[in-house]
Coordinates of C-alpha atoms in Angstrom, one line a residue:
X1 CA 50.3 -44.7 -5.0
X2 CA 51.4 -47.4 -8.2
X3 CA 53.5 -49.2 -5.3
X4 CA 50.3 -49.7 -3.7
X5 CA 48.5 -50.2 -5.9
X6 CA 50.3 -52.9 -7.4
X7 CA 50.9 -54.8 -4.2
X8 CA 47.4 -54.9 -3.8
X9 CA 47.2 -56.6 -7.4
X10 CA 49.8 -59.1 -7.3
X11 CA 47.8 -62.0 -5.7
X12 CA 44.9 -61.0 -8.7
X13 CA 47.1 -60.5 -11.9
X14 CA 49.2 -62.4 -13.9
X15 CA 53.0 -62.3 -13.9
X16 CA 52.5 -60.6 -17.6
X17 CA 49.6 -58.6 -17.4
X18 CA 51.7 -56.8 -14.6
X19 CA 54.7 -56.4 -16.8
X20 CA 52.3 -54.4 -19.1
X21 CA 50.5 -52.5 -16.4
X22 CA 54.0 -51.7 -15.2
X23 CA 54.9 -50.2 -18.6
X24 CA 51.2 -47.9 -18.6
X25 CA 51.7 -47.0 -15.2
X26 CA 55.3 -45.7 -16.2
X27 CA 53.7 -43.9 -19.1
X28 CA 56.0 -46.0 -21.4
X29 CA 55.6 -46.5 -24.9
X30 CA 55.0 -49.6 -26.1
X31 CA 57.1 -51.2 -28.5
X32 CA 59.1 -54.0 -28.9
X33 CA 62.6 -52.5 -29.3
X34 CA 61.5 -51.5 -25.6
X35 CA 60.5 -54.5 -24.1
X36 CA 63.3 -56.5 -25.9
X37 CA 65.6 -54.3 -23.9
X38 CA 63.9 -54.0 -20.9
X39 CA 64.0 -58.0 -20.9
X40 CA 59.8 -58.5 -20.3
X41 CA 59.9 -60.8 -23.4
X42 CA 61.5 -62.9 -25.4
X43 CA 62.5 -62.5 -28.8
X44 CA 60.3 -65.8 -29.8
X45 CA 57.3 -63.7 -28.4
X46 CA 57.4 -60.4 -30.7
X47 CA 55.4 -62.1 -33.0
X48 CA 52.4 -62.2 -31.0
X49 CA 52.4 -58.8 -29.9
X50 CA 49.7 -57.8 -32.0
X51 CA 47.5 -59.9 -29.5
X52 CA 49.0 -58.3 -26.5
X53 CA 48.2 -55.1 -27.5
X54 CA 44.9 -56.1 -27.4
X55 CA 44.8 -58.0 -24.3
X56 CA 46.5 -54.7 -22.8
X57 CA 43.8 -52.3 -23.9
X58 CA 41.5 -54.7 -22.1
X59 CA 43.6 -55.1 -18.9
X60 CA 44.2 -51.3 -19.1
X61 CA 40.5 -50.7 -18.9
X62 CA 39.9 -53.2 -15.9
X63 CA 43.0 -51.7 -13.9
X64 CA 41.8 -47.8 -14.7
X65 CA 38.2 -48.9 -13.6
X66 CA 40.4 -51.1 -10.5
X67 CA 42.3 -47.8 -10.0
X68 CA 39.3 -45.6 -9.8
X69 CA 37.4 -47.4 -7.5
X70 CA 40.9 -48.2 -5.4
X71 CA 41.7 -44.4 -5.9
X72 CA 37.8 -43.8 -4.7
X73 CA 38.3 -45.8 -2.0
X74 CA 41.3 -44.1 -0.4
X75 CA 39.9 -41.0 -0.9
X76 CA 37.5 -41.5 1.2
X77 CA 39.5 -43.1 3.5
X78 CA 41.8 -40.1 3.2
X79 CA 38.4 -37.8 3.6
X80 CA 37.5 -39.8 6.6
X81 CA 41.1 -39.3 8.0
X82 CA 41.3 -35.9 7.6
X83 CA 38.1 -35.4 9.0
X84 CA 39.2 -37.1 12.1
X85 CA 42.7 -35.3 11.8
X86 CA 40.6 -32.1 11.6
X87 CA 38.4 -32.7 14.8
X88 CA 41.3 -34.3 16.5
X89 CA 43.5 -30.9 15.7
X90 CA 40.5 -29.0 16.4
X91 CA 40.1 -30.4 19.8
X92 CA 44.1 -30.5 20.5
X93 CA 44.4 -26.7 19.2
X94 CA 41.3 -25.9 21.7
X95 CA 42.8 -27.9 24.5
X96 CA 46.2 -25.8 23.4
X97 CA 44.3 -22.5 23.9
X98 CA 42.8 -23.5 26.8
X99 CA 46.2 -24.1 28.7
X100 CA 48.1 -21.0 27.1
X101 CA 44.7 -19.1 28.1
X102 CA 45.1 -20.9 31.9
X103 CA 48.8 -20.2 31.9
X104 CA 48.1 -16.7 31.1
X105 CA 45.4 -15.8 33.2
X106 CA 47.3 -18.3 36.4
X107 CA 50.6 -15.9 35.2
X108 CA 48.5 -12.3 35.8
X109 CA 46.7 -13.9 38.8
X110 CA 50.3 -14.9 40.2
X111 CA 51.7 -11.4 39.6
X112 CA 48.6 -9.8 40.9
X113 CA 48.9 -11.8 44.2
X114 CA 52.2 -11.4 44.9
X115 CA 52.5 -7.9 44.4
X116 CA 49.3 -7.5 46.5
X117 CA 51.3 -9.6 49.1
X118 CA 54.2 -7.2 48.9
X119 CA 51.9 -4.4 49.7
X120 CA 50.3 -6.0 52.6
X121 CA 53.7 -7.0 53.8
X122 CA 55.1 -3.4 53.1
X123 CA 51.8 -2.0 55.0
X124 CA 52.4 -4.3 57.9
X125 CA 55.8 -3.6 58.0
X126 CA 55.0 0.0 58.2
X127 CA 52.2 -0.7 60.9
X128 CA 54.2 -2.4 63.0
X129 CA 57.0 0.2 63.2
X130 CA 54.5 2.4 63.9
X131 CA 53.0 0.3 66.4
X132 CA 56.5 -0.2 68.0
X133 CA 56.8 3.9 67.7
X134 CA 53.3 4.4 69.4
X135 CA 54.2 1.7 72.1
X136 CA 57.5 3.6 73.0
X137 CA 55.9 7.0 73.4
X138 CA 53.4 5.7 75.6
X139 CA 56.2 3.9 77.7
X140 CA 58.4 7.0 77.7
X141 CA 54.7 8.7 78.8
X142 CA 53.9 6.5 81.2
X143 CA 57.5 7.1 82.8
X144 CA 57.5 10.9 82.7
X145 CA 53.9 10.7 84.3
X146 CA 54.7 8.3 86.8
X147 CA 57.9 10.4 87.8
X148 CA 55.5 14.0 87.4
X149 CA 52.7 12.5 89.8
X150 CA 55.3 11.2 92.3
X151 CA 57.1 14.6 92.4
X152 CA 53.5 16.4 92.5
X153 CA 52.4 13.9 95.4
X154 CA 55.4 14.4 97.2
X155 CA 55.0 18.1 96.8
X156 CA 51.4 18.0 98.1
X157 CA 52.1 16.0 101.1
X158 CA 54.7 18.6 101.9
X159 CA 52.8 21.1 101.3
X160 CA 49.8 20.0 103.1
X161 CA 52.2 19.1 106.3
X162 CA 53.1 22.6 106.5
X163 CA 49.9 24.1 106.0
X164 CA 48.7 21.7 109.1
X165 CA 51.7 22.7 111.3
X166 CA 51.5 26.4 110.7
X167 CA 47.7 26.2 111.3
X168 CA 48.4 23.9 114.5
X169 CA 50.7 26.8 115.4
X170 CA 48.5 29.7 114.5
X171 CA 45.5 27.7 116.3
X172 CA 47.9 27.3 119.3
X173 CA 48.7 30.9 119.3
X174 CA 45.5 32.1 118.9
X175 CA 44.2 30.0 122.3
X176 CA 47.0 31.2 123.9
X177 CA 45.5 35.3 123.2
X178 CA 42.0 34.1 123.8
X179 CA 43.3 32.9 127.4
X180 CA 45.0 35.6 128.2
X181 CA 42.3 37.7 127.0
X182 CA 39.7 36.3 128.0
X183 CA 40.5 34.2 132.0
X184 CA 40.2 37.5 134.2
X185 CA 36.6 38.7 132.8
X186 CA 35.9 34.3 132.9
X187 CA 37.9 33.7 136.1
X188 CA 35.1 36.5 137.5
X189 CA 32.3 34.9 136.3
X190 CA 33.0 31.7 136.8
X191 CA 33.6 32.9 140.7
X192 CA 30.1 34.4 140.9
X193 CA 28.3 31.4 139.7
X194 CA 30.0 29.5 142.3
X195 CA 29.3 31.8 145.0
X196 CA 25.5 32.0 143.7
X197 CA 24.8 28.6 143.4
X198 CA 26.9 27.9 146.8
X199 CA 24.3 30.6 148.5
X200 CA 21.0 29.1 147.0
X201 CA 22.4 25.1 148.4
X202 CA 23.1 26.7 151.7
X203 CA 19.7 28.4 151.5
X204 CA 18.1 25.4 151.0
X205 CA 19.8 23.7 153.6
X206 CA 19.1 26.3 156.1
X207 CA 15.8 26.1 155.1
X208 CA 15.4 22.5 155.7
X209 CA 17.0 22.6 158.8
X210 CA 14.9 25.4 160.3
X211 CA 12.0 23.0 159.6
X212 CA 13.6 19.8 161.4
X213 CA 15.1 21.9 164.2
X214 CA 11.9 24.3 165.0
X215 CA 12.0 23.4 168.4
X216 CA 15.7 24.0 169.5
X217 CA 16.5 27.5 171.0
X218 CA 17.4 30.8 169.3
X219 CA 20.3 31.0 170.9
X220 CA 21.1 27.3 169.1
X221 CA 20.0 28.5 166.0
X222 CA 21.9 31.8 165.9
X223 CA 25.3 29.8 166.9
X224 CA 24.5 27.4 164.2
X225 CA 23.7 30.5 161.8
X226 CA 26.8 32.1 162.4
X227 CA 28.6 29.1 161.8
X228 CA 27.5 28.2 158.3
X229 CA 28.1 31.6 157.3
X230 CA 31.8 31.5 158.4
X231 CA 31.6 28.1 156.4
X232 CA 30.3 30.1 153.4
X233 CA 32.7 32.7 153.5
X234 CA 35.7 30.0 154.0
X235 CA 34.5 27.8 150.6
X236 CA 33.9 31.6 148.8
X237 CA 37.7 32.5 149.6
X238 CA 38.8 29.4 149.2
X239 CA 37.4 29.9 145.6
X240 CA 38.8 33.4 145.4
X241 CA 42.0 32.1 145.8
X242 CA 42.5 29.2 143.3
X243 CA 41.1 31.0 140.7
X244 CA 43.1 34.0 141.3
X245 CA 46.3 31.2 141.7
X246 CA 44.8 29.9 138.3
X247 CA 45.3 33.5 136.1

């Protein structure tokens, strides 16, 4: 603080009067043995010391009330300074916390994230061999039911070919007994609704040609009666015998 402060006087005090403000400042005694050795003065000047003492009191008054305001002055410079070194450390400290806070929080957000990723890639991991699993069962499924339902198919078509040829055979068996049961007693009847519906057409015909020949002799009409009935009795054998050829 004297090195500045005595910079700033050197363009307002005398070569002298700083010799002596360099001697109060030092919180030197003043006496001539001293400044004869220190070299300020000469020996010619001791004799008007007297006089500089009192020219120094002076001096030292104006340079404490000089220093007081100077030392005023930078104060509150150094106030104001301090004040701005305050807010500015204030703000830098706050901005510090702010990015340790940040780091922190992006730190337990990062660990958080990636061990949430590991679990989801562990759980998808562990879906998709069960996936995979799932997906060959059903294959392996699929295979032995595919296999099963040909087999059971196969077996069914078999099955139902037999069942159809030993029906076919039990059917033709059956119509076999049924005809041989059965032909004589139908072979009769069939033979009696021939000959009865063979007598009712000859009726008829007999009939209608009694009305168109009414006026032709008996004689005529008994040849011609005779002859139809030999016709009748020819188409009744004749009958007779294919169905008796027929059983």
């Amino acid at each position: 603080m004297s090195k500045i402060i005595l910079n700033l006087r050197m363009r307002l005090i005398p070569l002298n009067e700083l010799i002596w403000c360099d001697l109060i400042l030092s919180n030197r005694l003043i006496r001539p043995s001293n400044i004869l050795n220190k070299g300020y003065l000469s020996p010619y000047g001791s004799r008007k010391l007297t006089g500089r003492r009192t020219s120094c009191r002076i001096l030292l008054q104006k340079i404490k009330a000089r220093t007081l305001e100077m030392v005023a002055r930078t104060n509150a410079v150094e106030e104001h300074c301090q004040l701005v070194l305050n807010s500015a450390w204030e703000v830098v400290s706050n901005t510090l916390a702010n990015i340790d806070e940040w780091i922190r929080f992006r730190t337990e957000l990062r660990d958080q994230l990636t061990s949430e990723v590991d679990g989801l890639e562990k759980k998808i991991d562990a879906f998709e061999a069960t996936i995979s699993r799932k997906l060959a069962e059903i294959q392996q499924n699929l295979v032995v039911l595919e296999t099963t339902m040909v087999r059971n198919y196969t077996n069914i078509q078999q099955h139902v070919v037999d069942e159809i040829a030993l029906v076919k055979s039990q059917l033709a068996e059956m119509v076999d007994c049924i005809k041989d049961c059965m032909m004589p007693k139908w072979g009769k009847v069939v033979q009696e609704v021939k000959r009865v519906k063979i007598l009712e057409v000859n009726k008829e015909k007999d009939q209608a040609d009694r009305e168109k020949v009414r006026v032709v002799p008996r004689k005529k009409d008994k040849a011609m009666e005779g002859e139809k009935e030999a016709a009748d009795k020819k188409e009744v054998n004749g009958f007779e015998q294919e169905n008796a050829k027929k059983t």
